[in-house]
XYZ file of C-alpha atoms in Angstrom:
395
model
C 171.298 55.883 102.489
C 170.971 52.109 101.970
C 171.470 51.680 105.707
C 169.663 54.770 106.958
C 166.309 53.997 105.307
C 165.929 50.449 106.702
C 167.033 51.600 110.143
C 164.534 54.453 109.926
C 161.701 52.137 108.883
C 162.621 49.667 111.588
C 162.774 52.361 114.250
C 159.509 53.922 113.089
C 157.710 50.579 112.931
C 158.862 49.196 116.251
C 158.644 52.590 117.926
C 155.028 53.074 116.894
C 154.230 49.438 117.691
C 155.627 49.931 121.187
C 153.609 53.133 121.441
C 150.552 51.134 120.367
C 151.120 48.651 123.193
C 151.514 51.538 125.636
C 148.298 53.182 124.432
C 146.411 49.899 124.680
C 147.689 49.145 128.192
C 147.071 52.711 129.388
C 143.717 53.686 127.883
C 141.780 50.506 127.151
C 139.773 48.220 129.391
C 141.314 44.899 130.551
C 139.225 42.866 128.099
C 140.365 45.035 125.184
C 143.976 44.732 126.358
C 143.643 40.948 126.378
C 142.048 40.956 122.904
C 144.915 43.026 121.497
C 147.496 40.801 123.199
C 145.777 37.680 121.831
C 145.756 39.046 118.282
C 149.388 40.126 118.582
C 150.493 36.728 119.872
C 148.497 34.707 117.354
C 149.982 36.642 114.432
C 153.422 35.698 115.710
C 152.647 31.967 115.859
C 150.317 30.884 113.049
C 152.365 32.204 110.121
C 155.204 29.748 110.623
C 152.844 26.767 110.575
C 151.803 27.472 106.973
C 155.342 27.965 105.652
C 156.904 24.607 106.602
C 160.185 26.399 107.206
C 160.576 27.478 103.572
C 160.756 31.137 104.600
C 164.188 30.568 106.138
C 165.353 28.683 103.057
C 165.277 32.082 101.298
C 168.197 33.196 103.483
C 170.047 29.911 103.200
C 169.522 29.458 99.441
C 168.767 32.753 97.619
C 169.353 31.002 94.286
C 166.128 29.050 94.966
C 163.972 32.156 95.475
C 161.899 31.867 92.308
C 160.950 28.261 93.004
C 160.153 29.049 96.623
C 157.858 31.951 95.740
C 155.877 29.856 93.271
C 155.464 27.048 95.769
C 154.345 29.278 98.621
C 151.621 30.932 96.534
C 149.772 27.600 96.581
C 151.023 26.133 99.841
C 150.084 28.950 102.207
C 146.312 29.130 101.442
C 146.116 25.333 101.466
C 147.725 24.927 104.887
C 145.887 27.938 106.283
C 142.698 25.838 106.255
C 143.724 23.319 108.964
C 145.889 25.809 110.853
C 143.064 28.318 111.246
C 140.662 25.528 112.229
C 143.069 24.470 114.983
C 143.544 28.018 116.269
C 139.823 28.752 116.389
C 139.018 25.377 117.977
C 141.363 26.269 120.852
C 139.178 29.288 121.586
C 141.343 32.015 120.088
C 140.143 34.788 117.733
C 136.568 35.740 116.926
C 135.822 33.435 113.996
C 137.257 30.791 111.701
C 137.419 33.225 108.774
C 139.322 35.722 110.868
C 141.824 33.006 111.797
C 142.092 31.900 108.138
C 142.893 35.336 106.745
C 145.186 36.098 109.664
C 147.159 32.916 108.896
C 147.514 33.935 105.238
C 148.535 37.477 106.136
C 151.038 36.408 108.767
C 152.588 33.753 106.499
C 152.805 36.135 103.566
C 154.455 38.850 105.630
C 157.084 36.443 106.978
C 157.878 34.906 103.581
C 158.139 38.190 101.673
C 160.203 39.735 104.461
C 162.678 36.840 104.267
C 162.798 37.100 100.462
C 163.783 40.768 100.539
C 166.138 40.208 103.478
C 167.945 37.361 101.710
C 168.701 39.601 98.725
C 169.886 42.508 100.918
C 166.834 44.613 100.023
C 166.698 45.829 103.586
C 164.351 48.764 103.054
C 161.769 46.557 101.322
C 162.135 43.919 104.020
C 161.468 46.459 106.742
C 158.569 47.981 104.814
C 157.001 44.516 104.628
C 157.532 43.789 108.298
C 156.729 47.197 109.751
C 153.967 48.481 107.472
C 151.026 46.899 109.290
C 152.559 47.781 112.653
C 152.760 51.447 111.704
C 149.151 51.370 110.511
C 148.073 49.637 113.749
C 149.177 52.673 115.732
C 146.695 54.881 113.907
C 144.007 52.198 114.182
C 144.372 52.115 117.965
C 144.340 55.921 118.134
C 141.030 55.858 116.258
C 139.618 53.191 118.575
C 140.598 55.178 121.665
C 138.974 58.289 120.195
C 135.912 56.385 118.922
C 135.719 53.110 120.914
C 133.072 51.443 118.751
C 134.158 52.751 115.364
C 135.782 49.527 114.102
C 136.103 45.890 115.201
C 139.648 45.408 116.483
C 140.340 41.884 115.207
C 139.037 42.257 111.663
C 140.686 45.655 111.290
C 144.111 44.285 112.239
C 143.702 41.397 109.789
C 142.749 43.844 107.027
C 145.867 45.923 107.716
C 148.059 42.825 107.646
C 146.615 41.585 104.334
C 146.881 45.027 102.743
C 150.553 45.289 103.633
C 151.283 41.830 102.269
C 149.458 42.653 99.048
C 151.504 45.787 98.443
C 154.805 44.031 99.199
C 153.894 41.104 96.953
C 153.077 43.389 94.018
C 156.414 45.163 94.428
C 158.261 41.863 93.950
C 157.613 42.366 90.228
C 160.234 45.114 90.379
C 162.684 42.876 92.270
C 162.479 39.606 90.379
C 164.656 36.751 91.694
C 166.452 36.243 88.394
C 167.503 39.905 88.358
C 168.932 39.707 91.876
C 170.936 36.477 91.736
C 171.286 33.687 89.134
C 168.633 31.081 89.840
C 169.904 27.545 90.359
C 167.279 26.097 92.696
C 167.758 23.182 95.002
C 165.413 20.201 94.529
C 162.154 20.387 96.449
C 163.010 17.396 98.612
C 166.170 19.132 99.834
C 164.351 22.380 100.568
C 161.593 20.599 102.478
C 164.147 18.437 104.250
C 165.868 21.411 105.822
C 162.601 23.393 105.868
C 161.023 20.815 108.170
C 163.794 21.466 110.660
C 163.317 25.207 110.292
C 159.574 24.732 110.853
C 160.218 22.981 114.150
C 162.739 25.529 115.401
C 160.646 28.488 114.152
C 157.544 27.129 115.857
C 159.435 26.624 119.099
C 160.776 30.174 118.789
C 157.302 31.586 118.150
C 155.975 29.714 121.171
C 158.854 31.041 123.275
C 158.121 34.620 122.210
C 154.326 34.678 122.104
C 152.791 31.698 123.913
C 153.297 33.043 127.430
C 150.572 35.638 126.889
C 148.170 32.935 125.712
C 149.097 30.774 128.715
C 148.441 33.535 131.222
C 145.066 34.106 129.560
C 144.272 30.423 130.163
C 145.426 30.076 133.789
C 144.842 33.587 135.096
C 142.080 36.144 135.169
C 141.452 38.832 132.571
C 143.000 41.382 134.934
C 146.125 39.234 135.392
C 146.469 38.760 131.633
C 146.168 42.517 131.137
C 148.712 43.160 133.907
C 151.176 40.666 132.419
C 150.924 42.260 128.980
C 151.375 45.715 130.490
C 154.577 44.640 132.261
C 155.875 43.032 129.062
C 155.121 46.251 127.189
C 157.386 48.298 129.453
C 160.050 45.819 130.571
C 160.405 43.128 127.887
C 159.313 44.473 124.511
C 161.658 47.525 124.495
C 164.730 45.266 124.408
C 163.042 43.504 121.505
C 163.554 46.678 119.460
C 167.294 45.994 119.503
C 167.048 42.219 119.252
C 164.838 42.337 116.188
C 167.189 44.510 114.164
C 170.220 42.572 115.371
C 168.671 39.344 114.112
C 167.654 41.059 110.870
C 171.272 42.006 110.094
C 173.061 38.938 111.428
C 171.725 36.177 109.155
C 172.948 37.444 105.756
C 176.155 38.846 107.284
C 177.077 35.578 108.992
C 176.412 33.713 105.741
C 179.136 35.734 104.015
C 181.578 36.207 106.950
C 181.821 32.845 108.688
C 185.406 33.066 109.933
C 185.090 36.666 111.072
C 181.921 35.901 113.023
C 183.454 32.830 114.641
C 186.600 34.706 115.698
C 184.655 37.632 117.112
C 182.389 35.291 119.040
C 185.313 33.304 120.445
C 187.393 36.273 121.576
C 184.842 38.984 122.362
C 181.983 37.123 124.067
C 182.687 38.535 127.583
C 182.528 42.084 126.241
C 179.372 41.277 124.262
C 177.703 39.800 127.349
C 178.646 42.807 129.491
C 177.389 45.231 126.845
C 174.129 43.279 126.573
C 173.632 43.420 130.338
C 174.309 47.164 130.473
C 171.867 47.856 127.640
C 169.221 45.588 129.182
C 169.472 47.357 132.547
C 169.270 50.745 130.825
C 166.193 49.700 128.841
C 164.604 48.354 132.024
C 164.988 51.745 133.691
C 163.652 53.439 130.565
C 160.593 51.222 130.894
C 160.232 52.191 134.547
C 160.407 55.873 133.646
C 157.821 55.434 130.911
C 155.570 53.578 133.364
C 155.661 56.503 135.798
C 154.861 58.939 132.997
C 151.997 56.950 131.462
C 150.695 55.632 134.814
C 148.881 52.484 133.553
C 145.559 51.694 135.188
C 146.919 48.556 136.917
C 148.947 50.664 139.373
C 152.601 50.242 140.345
C 154.909 47.765 138.568
C 155.701 44.418 140.165
C 159.422 44.414 141.036
C 159.786 40.631 140.785
C 158.198 40.521 137.338
C 160.338 43.432 136.229
C 163.582 41.666 137.262
C 162.539 38.391 135.641
C 161.901 40.242 132.383
C 165.343 41.855 132.701
C 167.031 38.444 132.899
C 164.881 37.109 130.060
C 165.775 40.033 127.787
C 169.498 39.321 128.269
C 168.991 35.681 127.294
C 166.907 36.587 124.253
C 169.684 38.888 123.048
C 172.312 36.198 123.599
C 170.181 33.803 121.550
C 170.359 35.966 118.400
C 173.953 34.937 117.611
C 173.587 31.130 117.566
C 170.229 31.518 115.838
C 171.827 33.382 112.911
C 174.799 31.010 112.643
C 172.890 27.745 112.917
C 170.240 28.915 110.483
C 172.882 29.236 107.763
C 175.565 26.638 108.492
C 173.936 23.857 110.503
C 173.230 20.645 108.595
C 169.967 18.698 108.945
C 171.527 16.406 111.566
C 172.578 19.452 113.587
C 169.046 20.819 113.393
C 167.740 17.463 114.622
C 169.895 17.804 117.738
C 168.769 21.408 118.123
C 165.119 20.404 117.814
C 165.456 17.842 120.600
C 167.292 20.406 122.734
C 164.547 22.973 122.208
C 161.879 20.379 122.962
C 163.716 19.689 126.200
C 163.736 23.434 126.881
C 159.974 23.707 126.332
C 159.156 20.697 128.518
C 161.541 21.937 131.207
C 159.908 25.367 131.118
C 156.464 23.756 131.358
C 157.610 21.663 134.331
C 159.032 24.718 136.095
C 155.810 26.625 135.415
C 153.628 23.825 136.821
C 155.780 23.453 139.934
C 155.700 27.198 140.556
C 151.945 27.402 140.019
C 150.652 24.198 141.625
C 153.310 23.186 144.166
C 154.760 26.484 145.354
C 151.420 28.281 144.776
C 153.155 31.210 143.120
C 151.199 33.921 141.354
C 150.261 32.841 137.779
C 152.090 35.826 136.285
C 155.351 35.013 138.063
C 154.953 31.308 137.264
C 154.609 32.014 133.541
C 157.494 34.509 133.565
C 159.876 32.111 135.349
C 158.914 29.307 132.967
C 159.622 31.584 129.999
C 162.984 32.615 131.467
C 163.922 28.936 131.875
C 163.027 28.250 128.247
C 165.185 31.108 126.942
C 168.168 30.084 129.061
C 168.092 26.515 127.739
C 167.483 27.680 124.150
C 170.530 29.936 124.258
C 172.743 27.285 125.846
C 171.793 24.651 123.260
C 172.322 27.131 120.414
C 175.897 27.860 121.457
C 176.512 24.146 121.870
C 175.464 23.556 118.257
C 177.797 26.347 117.079
C 180.745 24.546 118.686
C 179.728 21.245 117.128
C 179.229 22.704 113.628
C 182.537 24.583 113.776
C 184.409 21.458 114.864
C 182.973 19.519 111.931
C 183.899 22.310 109.473
C 187.492 22.261 110.751
C 187.872 18.480 110.654
């Protein structure tokens, strides 16, 4: 039962969230599709900026949970002020207040999710992460039935804040001291490693969500809507598996270092083959769903579909070094990883600009190829850090 409930919540949440994306891309106008995609992407980025990486310290140092919770209660609203100002100044979201409350809601959801996850409270973690996504499905159904009933942006923010509020209140029944003896690390140590987590988390959020914001900037509204629709059918479905894989890996790797390392060393060809088979299967599932739902943009673009297939394989491969390095890498290892991920981002940007401005490729394909480049380099650098960390542990 302890495993069935979290899996059920995860499947329900991500299943309905995928259904929400399908409904949006099938029954809403291009401008509404872009607005939903913008809100979805912004939620995925701004939360990390207010946490300074302390959310991942929960997983690394569960004995510091009480101190971390107290600090974040004050830190998140304080940092949400400049973060929301930056987001709104870049032209995203409807108002500064909307950006401010979205930043608080996103940060709170991430932090509380990591708290429950660190202490193996998997059902509570999934309830925190999936609650607003489940509610969003019914919100979109209402908006399709009654198009002007509610403002999309403010309604999503309200759902996010409500879910965070419920999860935060429930922490009273799962106090840190009752879950594990509290022996917190000093603040300077938590912020020292947290700063590295902030950098890597921000780069990850940009890798996952920024491409939609980029296509909105360089393409037309119709192209942005088409890109999101393709991602809905050919990229996001694989994310259902990747998300739960990452959810389970972190705490398990923390407690099974040698087993994880041995399995990775000896079974990586089988894991890669299995990943490829699953990715191809999910890609065809997306194609079948496309034919059933028949989105308004017409037939799928084969090139974009294949690029998303390759990207989904790389994202899955990335989950393993991400879990390992998040637990065992030292600050100096994270510094190397940060530079490697910066290189990946700049390389992806260079590839994107060459494709768009030199080769005159379609903006959608240019963004997709740039994203694929970023994920390939992120995965490669992650496995390189695993080898380096393991060598140091042995010597």
